[in-house]
CSV table of C-alpha atoms and ligand atoms in Angstrom, one decimal:
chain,number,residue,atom,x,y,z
A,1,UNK,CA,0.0,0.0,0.0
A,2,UNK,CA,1.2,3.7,-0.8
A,3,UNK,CA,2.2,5.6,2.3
A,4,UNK,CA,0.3,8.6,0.6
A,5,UNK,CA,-3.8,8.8,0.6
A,6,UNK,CA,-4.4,8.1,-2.7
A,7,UNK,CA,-6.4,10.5,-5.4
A,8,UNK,CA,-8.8,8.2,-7.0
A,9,UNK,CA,-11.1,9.4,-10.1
A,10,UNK,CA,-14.7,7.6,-9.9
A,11,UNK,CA,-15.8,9.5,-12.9
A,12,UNK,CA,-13.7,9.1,-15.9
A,13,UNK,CA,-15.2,8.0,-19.6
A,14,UNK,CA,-13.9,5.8,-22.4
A,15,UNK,CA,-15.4,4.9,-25.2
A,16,UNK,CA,-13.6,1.6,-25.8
A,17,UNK,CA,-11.9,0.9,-29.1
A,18,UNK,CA,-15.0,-2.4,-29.7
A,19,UNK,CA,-18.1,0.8,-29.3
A,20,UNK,CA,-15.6,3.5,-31.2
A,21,UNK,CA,-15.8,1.1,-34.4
A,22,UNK,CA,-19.0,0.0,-33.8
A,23,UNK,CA,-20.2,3.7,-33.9
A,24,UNK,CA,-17.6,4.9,-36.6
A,25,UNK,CA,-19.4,2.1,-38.6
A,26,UNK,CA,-22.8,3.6,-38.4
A,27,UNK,CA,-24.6,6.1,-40.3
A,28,UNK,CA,-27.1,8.1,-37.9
A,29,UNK,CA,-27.0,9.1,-34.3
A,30,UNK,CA,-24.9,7.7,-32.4
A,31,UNK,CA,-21.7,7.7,-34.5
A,32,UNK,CA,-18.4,9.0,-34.9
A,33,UNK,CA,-17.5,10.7,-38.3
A,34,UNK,CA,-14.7,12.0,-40.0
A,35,UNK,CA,-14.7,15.9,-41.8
A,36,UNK,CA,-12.3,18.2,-43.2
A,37,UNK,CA,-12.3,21.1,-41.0
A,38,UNK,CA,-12.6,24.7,-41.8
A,39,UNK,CA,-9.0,25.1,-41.6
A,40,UNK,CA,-8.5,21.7,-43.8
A,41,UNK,CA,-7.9,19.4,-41.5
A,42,UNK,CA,-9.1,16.0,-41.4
A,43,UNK,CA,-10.8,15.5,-38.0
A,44,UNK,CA,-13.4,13.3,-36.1
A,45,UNK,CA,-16.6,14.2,-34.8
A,46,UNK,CA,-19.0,12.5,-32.4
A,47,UNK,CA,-22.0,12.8,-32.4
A,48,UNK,CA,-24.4,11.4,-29.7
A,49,UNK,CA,-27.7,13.6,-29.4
A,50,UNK,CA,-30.6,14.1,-31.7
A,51,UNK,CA,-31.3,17.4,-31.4
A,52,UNK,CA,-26.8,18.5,-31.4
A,53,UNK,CA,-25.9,21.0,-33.7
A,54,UNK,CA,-24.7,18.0,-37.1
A,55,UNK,CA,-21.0,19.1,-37.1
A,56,UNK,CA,-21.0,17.0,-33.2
A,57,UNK,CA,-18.1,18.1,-31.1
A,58,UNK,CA,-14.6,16.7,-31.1
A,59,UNK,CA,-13.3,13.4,-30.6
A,60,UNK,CA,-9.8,12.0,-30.5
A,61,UNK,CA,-7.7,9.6,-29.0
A,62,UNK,CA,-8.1,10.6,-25.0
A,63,UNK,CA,-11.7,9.5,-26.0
A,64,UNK,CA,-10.4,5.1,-26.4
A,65,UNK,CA,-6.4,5.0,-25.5
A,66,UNK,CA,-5.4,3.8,-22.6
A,67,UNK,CA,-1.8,5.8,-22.8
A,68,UNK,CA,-4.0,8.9,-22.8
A,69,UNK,CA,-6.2,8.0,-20.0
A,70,UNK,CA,-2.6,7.3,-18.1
A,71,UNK,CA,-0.6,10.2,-19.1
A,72,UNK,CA,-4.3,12.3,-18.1
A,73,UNK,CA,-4.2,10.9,-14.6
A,74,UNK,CA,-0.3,11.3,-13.9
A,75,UNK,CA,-0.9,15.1,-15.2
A,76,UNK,CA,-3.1,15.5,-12.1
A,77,UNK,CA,-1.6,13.4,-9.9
A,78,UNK,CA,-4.7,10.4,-9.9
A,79,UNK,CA,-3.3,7.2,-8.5
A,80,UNK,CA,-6.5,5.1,-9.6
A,81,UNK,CA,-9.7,5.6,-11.9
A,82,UNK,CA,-12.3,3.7,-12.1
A,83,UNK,CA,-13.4,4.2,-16.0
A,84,UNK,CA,-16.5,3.8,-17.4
A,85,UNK,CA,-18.0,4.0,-20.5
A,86,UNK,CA,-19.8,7.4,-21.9
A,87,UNK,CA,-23.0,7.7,-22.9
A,88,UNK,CA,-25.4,6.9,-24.9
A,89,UNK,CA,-24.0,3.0,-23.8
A,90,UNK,CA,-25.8,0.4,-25.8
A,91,UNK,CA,-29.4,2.5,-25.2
A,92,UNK,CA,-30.2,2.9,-29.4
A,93,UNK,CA,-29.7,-1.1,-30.0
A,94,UNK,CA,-31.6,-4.1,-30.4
A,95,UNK,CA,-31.8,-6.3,-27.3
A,96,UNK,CA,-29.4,-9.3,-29.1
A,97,UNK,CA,-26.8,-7.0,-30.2
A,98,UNK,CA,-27.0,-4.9,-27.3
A,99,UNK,CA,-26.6,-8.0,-24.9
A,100,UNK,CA,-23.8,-9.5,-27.2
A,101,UNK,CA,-21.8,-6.1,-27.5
A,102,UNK,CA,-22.4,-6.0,-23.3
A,103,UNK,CA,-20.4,-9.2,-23.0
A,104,UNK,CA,-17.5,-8.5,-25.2
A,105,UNK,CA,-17.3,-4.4,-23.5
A,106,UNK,CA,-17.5,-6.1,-20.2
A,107,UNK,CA,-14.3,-8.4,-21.3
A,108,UNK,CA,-12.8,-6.1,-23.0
A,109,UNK,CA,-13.2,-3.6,-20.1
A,110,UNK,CA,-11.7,-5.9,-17.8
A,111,UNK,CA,-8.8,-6.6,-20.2
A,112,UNK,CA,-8.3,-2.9,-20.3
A,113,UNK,CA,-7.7,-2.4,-16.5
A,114,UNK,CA,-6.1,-6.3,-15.4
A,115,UNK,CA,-3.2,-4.9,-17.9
A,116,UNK,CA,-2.9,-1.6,-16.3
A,117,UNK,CA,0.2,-0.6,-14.6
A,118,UNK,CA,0.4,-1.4,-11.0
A,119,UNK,CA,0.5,1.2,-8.3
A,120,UNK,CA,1.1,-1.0,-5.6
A,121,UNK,CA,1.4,-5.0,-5.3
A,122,UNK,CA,-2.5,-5.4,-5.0
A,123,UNK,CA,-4.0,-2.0,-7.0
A,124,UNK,CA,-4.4,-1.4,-10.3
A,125,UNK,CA,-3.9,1.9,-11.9
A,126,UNK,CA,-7.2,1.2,-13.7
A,127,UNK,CA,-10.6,-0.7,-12.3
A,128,UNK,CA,-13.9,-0.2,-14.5
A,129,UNK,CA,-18.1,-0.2,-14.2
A,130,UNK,CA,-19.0,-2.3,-16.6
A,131,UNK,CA,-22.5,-2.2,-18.5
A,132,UNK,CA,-26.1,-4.0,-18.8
A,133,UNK,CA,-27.9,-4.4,-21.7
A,134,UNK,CA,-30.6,-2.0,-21.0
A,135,UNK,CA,-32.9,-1.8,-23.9
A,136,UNK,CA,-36.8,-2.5,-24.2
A,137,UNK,CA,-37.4,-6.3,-25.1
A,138,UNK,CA,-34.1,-7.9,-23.3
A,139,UNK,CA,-34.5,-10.1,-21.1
A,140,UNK,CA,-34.4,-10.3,-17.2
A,141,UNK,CA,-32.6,-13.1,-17.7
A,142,UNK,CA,-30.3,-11.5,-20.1
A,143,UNK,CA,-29.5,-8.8,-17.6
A,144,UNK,CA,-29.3,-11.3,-14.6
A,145,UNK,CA,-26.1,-13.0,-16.5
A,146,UNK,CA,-24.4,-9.7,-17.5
A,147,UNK,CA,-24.5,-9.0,-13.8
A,148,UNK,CA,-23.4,-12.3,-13.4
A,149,UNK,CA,-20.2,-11.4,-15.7
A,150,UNK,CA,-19.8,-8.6,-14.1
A,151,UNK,CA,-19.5,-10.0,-10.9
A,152,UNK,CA,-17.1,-12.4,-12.2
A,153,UNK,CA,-14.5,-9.6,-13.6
A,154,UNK,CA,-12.1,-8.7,-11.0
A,155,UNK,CA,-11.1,-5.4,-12.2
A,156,UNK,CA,-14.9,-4.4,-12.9
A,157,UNK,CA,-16.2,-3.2,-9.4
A,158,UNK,CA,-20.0,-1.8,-10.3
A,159,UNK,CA,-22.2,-0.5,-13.7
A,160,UNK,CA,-22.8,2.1,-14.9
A,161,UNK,CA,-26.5,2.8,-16.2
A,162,UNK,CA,-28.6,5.5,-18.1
A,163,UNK,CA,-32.0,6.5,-16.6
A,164,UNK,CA,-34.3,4.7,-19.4
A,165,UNK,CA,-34.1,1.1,-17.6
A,166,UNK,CA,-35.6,-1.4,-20.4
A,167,UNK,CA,-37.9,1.6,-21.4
A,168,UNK,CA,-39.7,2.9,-19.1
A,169,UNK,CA,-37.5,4.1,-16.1
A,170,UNK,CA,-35.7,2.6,-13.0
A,171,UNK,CA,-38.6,2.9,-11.4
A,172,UNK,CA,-39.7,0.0,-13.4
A,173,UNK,CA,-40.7,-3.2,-11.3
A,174,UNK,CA,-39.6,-5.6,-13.8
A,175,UNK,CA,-36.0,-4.1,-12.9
A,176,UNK,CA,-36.7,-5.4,-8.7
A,177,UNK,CA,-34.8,-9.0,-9.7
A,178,UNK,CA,-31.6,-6.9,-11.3
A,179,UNK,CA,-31.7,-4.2,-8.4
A,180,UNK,CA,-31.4,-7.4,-6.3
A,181,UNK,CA,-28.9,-8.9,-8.3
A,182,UNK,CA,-26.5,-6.3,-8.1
A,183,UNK,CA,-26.9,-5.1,-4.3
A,184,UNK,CA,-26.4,-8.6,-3.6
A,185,UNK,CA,-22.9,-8.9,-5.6
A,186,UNK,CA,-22.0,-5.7,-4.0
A,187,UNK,CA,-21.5,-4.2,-6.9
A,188,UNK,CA,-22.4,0.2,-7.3
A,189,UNK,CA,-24.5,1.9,-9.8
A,190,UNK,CA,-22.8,4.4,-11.4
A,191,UNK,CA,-26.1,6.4,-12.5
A,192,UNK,CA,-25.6,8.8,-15.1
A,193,UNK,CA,-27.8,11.6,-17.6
A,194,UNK,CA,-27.8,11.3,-21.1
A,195,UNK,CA,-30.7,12.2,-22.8
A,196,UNK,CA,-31.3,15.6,-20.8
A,197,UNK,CA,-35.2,17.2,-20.6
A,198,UNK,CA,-37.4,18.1,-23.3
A,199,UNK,CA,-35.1,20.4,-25.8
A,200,UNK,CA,-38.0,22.6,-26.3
A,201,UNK,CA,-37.4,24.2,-22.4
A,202,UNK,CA,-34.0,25.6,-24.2
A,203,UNK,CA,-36.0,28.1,-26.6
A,204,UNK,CA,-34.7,29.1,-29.7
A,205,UNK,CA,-31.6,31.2,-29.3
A,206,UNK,CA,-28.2,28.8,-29.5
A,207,UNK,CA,-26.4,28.7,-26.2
A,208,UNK,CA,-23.8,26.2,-28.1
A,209,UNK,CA,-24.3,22.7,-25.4
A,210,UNK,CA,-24.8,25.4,-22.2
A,211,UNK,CA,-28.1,24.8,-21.0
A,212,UNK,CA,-28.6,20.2,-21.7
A,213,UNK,CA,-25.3,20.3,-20.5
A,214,UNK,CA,-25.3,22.4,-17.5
A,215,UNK,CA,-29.0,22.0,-16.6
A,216,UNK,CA,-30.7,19.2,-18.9
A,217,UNK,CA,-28.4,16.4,-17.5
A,218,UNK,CA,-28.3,16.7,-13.8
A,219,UNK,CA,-32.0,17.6,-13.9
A,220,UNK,CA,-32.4,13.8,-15.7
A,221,UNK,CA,-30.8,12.3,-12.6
A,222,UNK,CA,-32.7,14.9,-10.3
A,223,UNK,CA,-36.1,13.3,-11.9
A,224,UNK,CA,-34.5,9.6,-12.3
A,225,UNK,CA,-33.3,9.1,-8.8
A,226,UNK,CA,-36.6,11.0,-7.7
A,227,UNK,CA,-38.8,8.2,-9.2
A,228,UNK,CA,-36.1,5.3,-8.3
A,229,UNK,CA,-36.6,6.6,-4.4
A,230,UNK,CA,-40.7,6.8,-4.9
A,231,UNK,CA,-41.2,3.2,-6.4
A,232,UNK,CA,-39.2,2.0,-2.9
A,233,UNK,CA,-36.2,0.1,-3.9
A,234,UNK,CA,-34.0,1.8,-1.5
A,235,UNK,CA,-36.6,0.1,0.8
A,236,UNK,CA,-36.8,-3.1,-0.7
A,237,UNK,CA,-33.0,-3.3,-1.1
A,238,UNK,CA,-31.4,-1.0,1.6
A,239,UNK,CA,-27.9,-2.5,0.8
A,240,UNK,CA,-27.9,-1.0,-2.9
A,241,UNK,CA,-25.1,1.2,-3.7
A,242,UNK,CA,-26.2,3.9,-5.9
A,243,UNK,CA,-23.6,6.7,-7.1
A,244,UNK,CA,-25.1,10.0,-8.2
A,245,UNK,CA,-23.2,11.5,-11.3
A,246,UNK,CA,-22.8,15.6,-11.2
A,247,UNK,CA,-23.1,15.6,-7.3
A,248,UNK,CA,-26.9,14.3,-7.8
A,249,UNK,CA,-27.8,17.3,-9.8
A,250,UNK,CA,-30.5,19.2,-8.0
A,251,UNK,CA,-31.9,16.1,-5.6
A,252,UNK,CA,-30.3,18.0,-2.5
A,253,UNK,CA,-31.6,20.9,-3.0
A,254,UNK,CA,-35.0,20.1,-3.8
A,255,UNK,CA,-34.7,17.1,-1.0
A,256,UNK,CA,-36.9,18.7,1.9
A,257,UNK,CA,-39.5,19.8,-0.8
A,258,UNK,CA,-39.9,16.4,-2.7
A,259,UNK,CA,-40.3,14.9,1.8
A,260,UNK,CA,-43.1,17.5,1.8
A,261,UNK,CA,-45.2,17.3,-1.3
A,262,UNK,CA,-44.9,13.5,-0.6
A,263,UNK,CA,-46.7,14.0,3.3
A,264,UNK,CA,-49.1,16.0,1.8
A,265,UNK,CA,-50.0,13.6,-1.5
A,266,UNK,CA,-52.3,10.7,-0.2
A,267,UNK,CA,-51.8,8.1,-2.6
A,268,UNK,CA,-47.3,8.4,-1.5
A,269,UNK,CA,-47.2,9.0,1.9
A,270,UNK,CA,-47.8,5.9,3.1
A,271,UNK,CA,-45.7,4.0,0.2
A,272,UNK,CA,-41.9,5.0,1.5
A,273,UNK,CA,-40.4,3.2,4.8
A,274,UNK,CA,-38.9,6.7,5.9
A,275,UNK,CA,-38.6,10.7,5.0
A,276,UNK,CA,-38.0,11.2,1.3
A,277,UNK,CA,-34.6,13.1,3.0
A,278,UNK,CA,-33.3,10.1,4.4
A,279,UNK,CA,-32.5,8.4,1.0
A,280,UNK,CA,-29.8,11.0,0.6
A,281,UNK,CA,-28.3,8.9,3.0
A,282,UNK,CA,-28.8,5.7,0.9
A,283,UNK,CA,-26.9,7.7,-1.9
A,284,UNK,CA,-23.0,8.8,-3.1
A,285,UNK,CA,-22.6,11.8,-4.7
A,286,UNK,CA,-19.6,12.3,-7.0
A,287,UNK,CA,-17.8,16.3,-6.4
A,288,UNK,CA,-18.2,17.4,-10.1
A,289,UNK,CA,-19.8,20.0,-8.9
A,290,UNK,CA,-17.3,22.6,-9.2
A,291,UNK,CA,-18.0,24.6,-6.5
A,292,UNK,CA,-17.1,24.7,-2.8
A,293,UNK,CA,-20.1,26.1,-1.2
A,294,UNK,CA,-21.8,23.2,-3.1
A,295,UNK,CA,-20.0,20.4,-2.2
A,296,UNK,CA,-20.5,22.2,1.4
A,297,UNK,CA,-24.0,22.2,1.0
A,298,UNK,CA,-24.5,18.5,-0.6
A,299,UNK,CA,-22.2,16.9,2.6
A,300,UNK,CA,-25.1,19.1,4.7
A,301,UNK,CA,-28.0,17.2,3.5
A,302,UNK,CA,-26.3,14.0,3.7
A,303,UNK,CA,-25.1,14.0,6.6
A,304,UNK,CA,-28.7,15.6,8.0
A,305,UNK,CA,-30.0,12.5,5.8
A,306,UNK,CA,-28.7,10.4,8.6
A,307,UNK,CA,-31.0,11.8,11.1
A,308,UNK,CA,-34.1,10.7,9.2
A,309,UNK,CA,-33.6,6.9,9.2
A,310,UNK,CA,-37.0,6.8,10.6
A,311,UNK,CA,-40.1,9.1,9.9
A,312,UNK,CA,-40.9,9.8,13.5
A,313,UNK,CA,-37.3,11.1,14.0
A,314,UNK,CA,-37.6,14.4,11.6
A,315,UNK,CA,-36.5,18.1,11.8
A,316,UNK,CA,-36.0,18.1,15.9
A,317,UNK,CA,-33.4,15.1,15.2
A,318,UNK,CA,-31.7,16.6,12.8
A,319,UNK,CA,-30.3,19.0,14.9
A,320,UNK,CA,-28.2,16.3,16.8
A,321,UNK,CA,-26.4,15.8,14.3
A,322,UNK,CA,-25.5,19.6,14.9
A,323,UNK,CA,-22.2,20.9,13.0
A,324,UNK,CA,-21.0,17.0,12.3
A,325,UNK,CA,-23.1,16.6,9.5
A,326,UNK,CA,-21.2,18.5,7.0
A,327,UNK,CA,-18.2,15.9,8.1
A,328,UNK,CA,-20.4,13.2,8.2
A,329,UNK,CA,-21.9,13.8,4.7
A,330,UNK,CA,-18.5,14.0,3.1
A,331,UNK,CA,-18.6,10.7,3.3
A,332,UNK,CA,-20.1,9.8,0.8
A,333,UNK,CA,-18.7,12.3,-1.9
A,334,UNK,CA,-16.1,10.9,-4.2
A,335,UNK,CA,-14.0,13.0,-6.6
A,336,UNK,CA,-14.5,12.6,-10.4
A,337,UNK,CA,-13.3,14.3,-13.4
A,338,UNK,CA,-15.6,13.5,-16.5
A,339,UNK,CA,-12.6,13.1,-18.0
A,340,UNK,CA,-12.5,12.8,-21.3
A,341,UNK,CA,-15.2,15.6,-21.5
A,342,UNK,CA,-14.7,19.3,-20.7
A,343,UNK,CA,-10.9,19.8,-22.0
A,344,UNK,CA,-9.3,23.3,-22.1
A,345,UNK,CA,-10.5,25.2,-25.5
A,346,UNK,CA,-6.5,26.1,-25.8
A,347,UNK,CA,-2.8,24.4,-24.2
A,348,UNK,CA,-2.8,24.5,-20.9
A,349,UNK,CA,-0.6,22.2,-18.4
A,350,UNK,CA,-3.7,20.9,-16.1
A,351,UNK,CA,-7.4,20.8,-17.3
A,352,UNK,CA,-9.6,23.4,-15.7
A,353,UNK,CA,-12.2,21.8,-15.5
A,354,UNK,CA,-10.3,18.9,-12.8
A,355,UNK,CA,-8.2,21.9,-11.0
A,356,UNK,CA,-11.3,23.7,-10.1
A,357,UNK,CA,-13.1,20.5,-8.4
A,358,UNK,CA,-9.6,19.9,-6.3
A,359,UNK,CA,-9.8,23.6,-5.5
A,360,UNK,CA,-13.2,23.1,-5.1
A,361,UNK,CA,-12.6,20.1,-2.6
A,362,UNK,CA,-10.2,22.3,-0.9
A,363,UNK,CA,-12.3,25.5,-0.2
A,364,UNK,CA,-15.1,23.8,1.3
A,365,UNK,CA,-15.8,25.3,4.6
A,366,UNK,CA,-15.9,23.0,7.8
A,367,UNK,CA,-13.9,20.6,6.3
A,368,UNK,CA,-11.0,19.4,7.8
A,369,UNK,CA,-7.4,17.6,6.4
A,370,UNK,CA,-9.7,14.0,6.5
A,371,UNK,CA,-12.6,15.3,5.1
A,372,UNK,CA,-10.3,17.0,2.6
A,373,UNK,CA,-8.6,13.8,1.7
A,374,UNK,CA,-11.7,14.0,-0.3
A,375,UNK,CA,-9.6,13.2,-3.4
A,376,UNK,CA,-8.2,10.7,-2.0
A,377,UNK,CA,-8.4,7.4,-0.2
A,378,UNK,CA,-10.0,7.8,3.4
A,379,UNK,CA,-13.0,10.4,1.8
A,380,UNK,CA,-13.2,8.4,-1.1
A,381,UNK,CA,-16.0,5.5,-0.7
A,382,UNK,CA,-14.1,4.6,-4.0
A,383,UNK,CA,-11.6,2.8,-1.8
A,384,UNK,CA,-14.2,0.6,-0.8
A,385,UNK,CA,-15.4,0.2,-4.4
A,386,UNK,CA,-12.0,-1.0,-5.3
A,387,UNK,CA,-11.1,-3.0,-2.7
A,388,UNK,CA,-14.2,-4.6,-2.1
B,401,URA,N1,-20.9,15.2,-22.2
B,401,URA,C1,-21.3,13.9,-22.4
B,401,URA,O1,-21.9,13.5,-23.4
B,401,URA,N2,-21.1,13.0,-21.4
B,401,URA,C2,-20.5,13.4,-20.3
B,401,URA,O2,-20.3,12.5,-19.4
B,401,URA,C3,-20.1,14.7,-20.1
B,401,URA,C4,-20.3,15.6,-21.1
B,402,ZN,ZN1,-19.7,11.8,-17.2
């Protein structure tokens, strides 16, 4: 083991070199595409949304080689990163190929991180989330033995999922069996936005990829992990590990508000086991939030989260919790990058975009050098996830 705490990167993209020629070899949305640019240059392009802009954005080799995902992480001084793979996963695909392609990106995932360098005698460099096939039509059986696989891939230490389930949600009971599956080979959910909200809330002026980006995607995992912790399954299966991409985009905020409208709405109140504010508690947040005060704010309601574990314990509870909570919600933030997205528009030695959630990490107010080892290996629940 490293005598240093170690700065490990739970949110970190590939798209691996199977899905980049799978998508290179299609024709519509997803794909990847090659141009001339306006200055001549050949270049790729991916595009992965219906309603982007045609030219896509640009793609290169940070996006599938490992060298750059290693020479990225050494750069910013990450021991470990757990890589997944971006979005849209195998979402546009029939159920056979989409289950097929799952098996060999699972494999080839684990392939991917196995033959990583070594940090120390037992840690990788690289660990992964590998992926279901969730599509409408598969099977639960299908998705039983990818979790299966998964379980059975050393290096692959959870999944990570879109919010569409197998059509119509997480909230979807035919999803229960894989729920239980998967809490059960202790493996997390990386849950993470793709599709955004309706396009048409963006009006008509361009704002470039502003407003899904900033605003369309966490408010998909506001309403996704809303309507996971409404259908109960954070009841049903209180040992499932569910990590919120973008720092849960506005769940915290909108936490007590959600508990209320739910007291005051007969046909929910009875439905949940505890507070709607206690399931922040069930939750881990990643810190790509970018801000201090908001990473401040987030360990707030998670660590007041602990306070409701029951519904007769509410606001007068909280308070014993007192100035801890902050401390005790850090807990269950974990640093993250979105690395390969969001690189500097021009050279620069470090990526913005990763200095400012460090900084971010550092600034927060209340907490101290062990809640600051945020980015590293006592904060980081991602120790667990890749030791466990
Ligand atoms: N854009 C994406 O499409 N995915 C990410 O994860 C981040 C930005
Ligand atoms: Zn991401």
């Amino acid at each position: 083991m490293a005598s240093h705490k170690l700065l490990v990167d739970i949110h970190t993209h590939v798209y691996l070199p199977r899905y980049a020629a799978f998508l290179r070899s299609r024709t519509s949305v997803p794909r990847i595409f090659s141009r001339t640019s306006p200055q001549g240059k050949l270049e790729d392009r991916l595009l992965i949304l219906d309603n982007e802009p045609s030219g896509g954005r640009p793609i290169g080799a940070q996006y599938w080689d490992r060298e750059e995902k290693l020479k990225f992480m050494d750069k910013h001084g990450i021991d470990v990163s757990i890589v997944s793979s971006a979005n849209p996963w195998l979402d546009f695909l029939p159920a056979s190929t989409a289950h097929k392609l799952a098996g060999e990106l699972n494999d080839d995932l684990e392939t991917f991180c196995a033959t990583s360098p070594s940090l120390t005698t037992t840690l990788k460099r690289l660990y992964g989330f590998g992926l279901l096939p969730l599509v409408p039509e598969i099977t639960v059986t299908s998705l039983l033995e990818t979790v299966e696989q998964i379980s059975q891939l050393p290096h692959l230490k959870g999944i990570i999922m879109g919010t569409r389930g197998v059509g119509k949600g997480l909230d979807d009971a035919a999803l229960d069996p894989v729920w239980k599956a998967i809490s059960e080979a202790g493996l997390v959910v990386f849950l993470h936005p793709h599709y955004g909200v309706d396009g048409k809330a963006w009006g008509e002026k361009s704002n470039g990829h502003v407003l899904p980006l900033a605003l369309g995607f966490p408010f998909e995992t506001t309403i996704a992990t809303t309507r996971l912790i409404l259908s109960g399954v954070f009841d049903r299966h209180p040992d499932l590990r569910v990590l919120l991409a973008h720092s849960g985009g506005a769940l915290p905020q909108l936490s007590s508000r959600l508990a209320s409208c739910i007291d005051h709405d007969p046909e929910v109140a009875s439905r949940l086991a505890h507070d709607a504010r206690y399931y922040m508690s069930k939750l881990y947040f990643d810190a790509v939030a970018y801000g201090s005060e908001e990473l401040g704010f987030v360990s707030d309601v998670i660590g007041r989260a602990e306070a409701f574990s029951a519904r007769a314990s509410s606001a007068a509870a909280s308070k014993n919790v007192g100035t801890n909570k902050r401390k005790i919600g850090s807990r269950r933030m974990v640093f993250g990058t979105d690395h390969p997205f969001f690189p500097p528009l021009s050279e620069t030695e470090k990526w913005k975009s990763v200095v400012e959630n460090l900084e971010a990490i550092d600034g927060v107010d209340g907490w101290e050098e062990a809640e600051k080892d945020a980015r590293n290996e006592t904060f980081l629940h991602a120790a667990d996830t890749i030791r466990g």
